């Protein structure tokens, strides 16, 4: 015979079971969601970047270049990645940090600045021992479209450096980065997360420093689009990789005056554009 005490006990047990089940479902959806897991990683990747740099020299009335400088070549390197997304699907606050380093000799075609010799003798086909560094931080919020699909708008900031080592000269290009982007992620299975990322950044506070002179750039733009994938191997270990394309410009400098010994020179750094086709493949641990 079922009495009031039995009904109360069954009701309490049912409520406890329902509460535990709800908590388990919530914990599973947050901690085991493959997109959230892929956004809580620390990883190290091998990288490769195909770089193409092109100057756009304009005649200034002071210095007229016989040809634009161009540089192109393959830059191997590595990247370190750290990302985190809180385990609350109603918030999905997102933070990501990425550092990339590349270095190699790439082909340089251009001219050497020496007004005392004919243009035909100023052509230089040589090698730039180039080193590039890039750091970018992202802060955003993920919006779940479905259990296996998420959009994450973010703001971003960082810096980029390019050390250009040519025979007889050393140049250092630098700029700070600030802007915004949007990341899309889709998990077709419990182990695989596919994504796309696009962002637009402003290059601010940049400039060039050489062994003879230095000057600042104006504000210019940088655009990046990319695709990436993350696959869970076992436990917390993941393998990840991607492709991306970046285009940015430098405004160049105003006219500068510098000396080599007692000789006075007048020149300028021209505007330029750079295209980067990058790829990466790495191993990460999801914490």
C-alpha positions as MATLAB code, in Angstrom:
seq = 'XXXXXXXXXXXXXXXXXXXXXXXXXXXXXXXXXXXXXXXXXXXXXXXXXXXXXXXXXXXXXXXXXXXXXXXXXXXXXXXXXXXXXXXXXXXXXXXXXXXXXXXXXXXXXXXXXXXXXXXXXXXXXXXXXXXXXXXXXXXXXXXXXXXXXXXXXXXXXXXXXXXXXXXXXXXXXXXXXXXXXXXXXXXXXXXXXXXXXXXXXXXXXXXXXXXXXXXXXXXXXXXXXXXXXXXXXXXXXXXXXXXXXXXXXXXXXXXXXXXXXXXXXXXXXXXXXXXXXXXXXXXXXXX';
ca = [
       0.000    0.000    0.000;
       1.409    3.358   -1.040;
       1.088    5.948    1.710;
       1.975    9.618    1.869;
       5.482    8.868    3.130;
       6.139    6.577    0.176;
       4.818    9.174   -2.293;
       6.978   11.852   -0.686;
      10.032    9.611   -0.808;
       9.434    8.726   -4.473;
       8.866   12.382   -5.319;
      12.071   13.425   -3.578;
      14.002   10.639   -5.298;
      12.561   11.639   -8.679;
      13.465   15.283   -8.150;
      17.000   14.324   -7.070;
      17.387   12.055  -10.114;
      16.051   14.772  -12.444;
      18.353   17.381  -10.883;
      21.389   15.094  -11.179;
      20.451   14.261  -14.773;
      20.052   17.958  -15.654;
      23.393   18.767  -14.051;
      25.054   15.904  -15.935;
      23.520   17.037  -19.238;
      24.681   20.588  -18.578;
      28.181   19.453  -17.665;
      28.382   17.214  -20.752;
      27.177   19.895  -23.146;
      29.708   22.383  -21.760;
      32.799   20.276  -21.138;
      32.406   17.718  -23.942;
      31.073   19.959  -26.676;
      33.743   19.506  -29.370;
      33.752   23.203  -30.304;
      34.306   24.280  -26.691;
      37.009   21.607  -26.356;
      38.755   22.863  -29.502;
      38.640   26.394  -28.063;
      40.387   25.316  -24.848;
      43.796   24.289  -26.133;
      47.502   24.941  -25.949;
      49.377   23.946  -29.081;
      52.615   24.088  -31.063;
      52.621   24.000  -34.873;
      55.083   23.938  -37.742;
      54.309   26.737  -40.193;
      55.172   27.750  -43.718;
      54.531   31.098  -45.387;
      54.869   32.036  -49.038;
      55.713   35.755  -48.988;
      55.427   38.201  -51.870;
      56.452   41.840  -51.271;
      56.109   44.611  -53.857;
      57.136   48.256  -53.592;
      55.231   50.955  -55.471;
      57.769   53.699  -55.971;
      56.487   57.109  -57.026;
      58.772   59.773  -58.497;
      59.184   62.412  -55.819;
      61.275   64.949  -57.656;
      64.068   64.053  -55.242;
      64.551   60.366  -55.836;
      63.339   58.313  -58.782;
      63.888   54.574  -58.529;
      64.907   52.698  -61.673;
      62.694   49.785  -60.578;
      60.469   48.674  -57.724;
      61.926   46.302  -55.150;
      60.278   42.890  -55.001;
      60.821   39.974  -52.649;
      59.355   36.495  -52.731;
      60.084   33.166  -51.143;
      59.175   30.466  -48.649;
      59.520   31.155  -44.919;
      59.395   28.109  -42.607;
      58.715   28.667  -38.929;
      56.600   27.761  -35.935;
      53.633   29.087  -33.978;
      52.507   28.805  -30.363;
      48.773   28.956  -29.671;
      46.792   29.309  -26.458;
      43.006   29.626  -26.392;
      40.263   29.403  -23.821;
      36.466   29.419  -23.757;
      34.578   29.235  -20.470;
      32.387   26.167  -19.976;
      29.080   28.004  -19.947;
      27.145   27.781  -23.171;
      25.125   30.871  -22.274;
      28.307   32.952  -22.138;
      31.059   31.323  -24.242;
      33.606   34.039  -23.499;
      36.613   33.466  -25.766;
      40.305   34.419  -25.515;
      43.055   33.359  -27.923;
      46.765   34.222  -28.131;
      49.015   33.356  -31.075;
      52.730   33.961  -31.685;
      54.309   33.156  -35.042;
      58.028   33.174  -35.972;
      59.463   32.591  -39.471;
      62.945   32.944  -40.927;
      64.749   32.106  -44.180;
      66.534   33.576  -47.158;
      64.145   34.867  -49.835;
      64.829   36.265  -53.290;
      65.319   40.030  -53.587;
      65.139   41.896  -56.892;
      65.602   45.644  -56.829;
      68.244   48.327  -56.768;
      70.839   49.716  -54.434;
      70.605   53.376  -53.493;
      73.728   55.026  -54.876;
      73.042   58.143  -56.969;
      76.718   58.297  -57.944;
      76.487   55.342  -60.329;
      74.274   54.764  -63.416;
      70.880   53.106  -62.992;
      72.063   50.118  -65.040;
      74.717   49.417  -62.398;
      72.355   49.804  -59.453;
      70.285   46.671  -60.086;
      70.630   44.037  -57.350;
      69.494   40.429  -57.456;
      70.381   38.974  -54.086;
      68.966   37.282  -50.977;
      67.176   38.825  -48.027;
      67.815   36.903  -44.803;
      64.305   37.676  -43.611;
      62.840   37.120  -40.155;
      59.198   37.827  -39.367;
      57.367   37.788  -36.055;
      53.667   38.234  -35.414;
      51.622   38.265  -32.216;
      47.837   38.527  -32.131;
      45.378   38.356  -29.256;
      41.622   37.879  -29.705;
      38.810   38.516  -27.226;
      35.248   37.602  -28.155;
      32.024   35.783  -27.376;
      30.679   32.631  -28.984;
      27.033   32.344  -30.052;
      25.728   28.797  -30.471;
      23.596   28.535  -33.595;
      23.065   24.833  -32.933;
      24.733   22.332  -30.596;
      27.394   21.731  -33.259;
      27.693   25.213  -34.770;
      29.048   28.478  -33.352;
      29.777   32.051  -34.454;
      32.376   34.026  -32.478;
      32.854   37.740  -33.189;
      35.974   39.173  -31.594;
      38.213   42.202  -31.250;
      41.928   41.754  -31.880;
      45.230   43.449  -31.206;
      48.939   42.737  -31.512;
      52.073   43.591  -33.486;
      54.141   42.442  -36.454;
      57.866   42.736  -37.212;
      59.989   42.127  -40.310;
      63.784   42.192  -40.115;
      65.159   42.590  -43.631;
      68.861   41.698  -43.845;
      70.371   42.564  -47.227;
      74.082   42.652  -48.095;
      75.395   45.877  -46.625;
      72.120   46.993  -45.026;
      69.646   46.077  -42.320;
      66.028   47.265  -42.205;
      63.390   46.696  -39.534;
      59.697   47.146  -40.360;
      57.281   47.241  -37.456;
      53.616   47.949  -36.801;
      50.951   47.531  -34.158;
      47.673   45.818  -35.075;
      44.113   46.554  -33.955;
      40.781   45.473  -35.413;
      38.002   42.889  -35.351;
      37.034   39.568  -36.872;
      34.520   36.734  -37.025;
      35.130   33.002  -36.533;
      32.711   30.266  -37.666;
      32.996   26.715  -36.315;
      31.115   23.526  -37.218;
      31.486   20.071  -35.657;
      30.281   17.357  -38.092;
      31.356   14.662  -35.581;
      32.224   14.524  -31.887;
      35.944   14.546  -32.768;
      36.215   16.915  -35.719;
      35.766   20.709  -35.711;
      35.969   22.689  -38.952;
      36.218   26.457  -39.035;
      36.684   29.646  -40.987;
      38.085   32.945  -39.763;
      38.152   36.409  -41.302;
      39.373   39.686  -39.846;
      40.227   43.255  -40.776;
      42.996   45.050  -38.898;
      44.495   48.527  -38.954;
      48.292   48.878  -38.967;
      49.022   51.775  -36.641;
      52.148   53.323  -35.142;
      54.326   51.572  -37.692;
      57.558   52.547  -39.346;
      60.954   51.539  -40.656;
      64.377   51.708  -39.038;
      67.589   51.231  -41.004;
      71.252   51.485  -40.133;
      71.231   55.100  -41.458;
      67.768   56.511  -40.678;
      64.276   55.827  -39.361;
      60.791   57.154  -40.104;
      57.146   56.390  -39.394;
      54.348   55.075  -41.593;
      50.773   56.283  -41.782;
      47.820   54.041  -40.886;
      47.029   51.297  -43.395;
      45.023   48.063  -43.536;
      45.434   44.302  -43.274;
      42.884   41.642  -44.281;
      43.029   37.914  -43.484;
      40.819   34.966  -44.430;
      41.505   31.404  -43.352;
      40.172   27.894  -42.850;
      41.165   25.456  -40.124;
      40.412   22.004  -38.708;
      40.866   20.395  -35.290;
      40.689   16.615  -34.708;
      40.641   14.848  -31.350;
      43.110   11.952  -31.396;
      42.741   10.504  -27.898;
      42.030   11.914  -24.460;
      42.960   15.594  -24.486;
      45.305   15.342  -27.478;
      44.306   17.006  -30.728;
      45.919   17.586  -34.110;
      45.123   20.833  -35.900;
      46.015   22.687  -39.076;
      44.885   25.325  -41.515;
      45.439   27.607  -44.479;
      45.215   31.396  -44.519;
      45.780   34.329  -46.854;
      46.810   37.804  -45.637;
      47.166   41.042  -47.573;
      48.508   44.251  -46.044;
      50.021   47.541  -47.137;
      52.513   50.044  -45.784;
      52.005   53.710  -46.639;
      55.709   54.474  -46.971;
      57.433   57.488  -45.449;
      57.927   61.136  -46.215;
      61.215   62.431  -47.556;
      64.130   61.737  -45.212;
      67.669   63.115  -45.049;
      70.615   61.064  -43.863;
      74.397   60.964  -44.087;
      76.939   58.332  -44.983;
      80.193   59.800  -43.790;
      80.276   63.381  -45.020;
      77.916   62.674  -47.914;
      74.318   63.850  -47.590;
      71.520   61.729  -49.082;
      67.812   62.431  -49.549;
      65.269   59.670  -50.132;
      62.065   58.009  -48.961;
      60.601   54.572  -48.312;
      57.918   53.924  -50.941;
      54.435   52.507  -50.348;
      54.295   48.725  -50.570;
      51.929   45.764  -50.526;
      52.554   42.273  -49.151;
      50.729   38.996  -49.761;
      51.191   36.037  -47.413;
      49.914   32.513  -48.042;
      50.315   30.593  -44.797;
      49.805   27.052  -43.601;
      50.270   25.268  -40.300;
      50.093   21.791  -38.806;
      50.439   21.127  -35.105;
      49.677   19.171  -31.961;
      47.550   20.572  -29.144;
      46.286   19.549  -25.732;
      42.736   20.414  -24.701;
      42.525   21.241  -21.021;
];
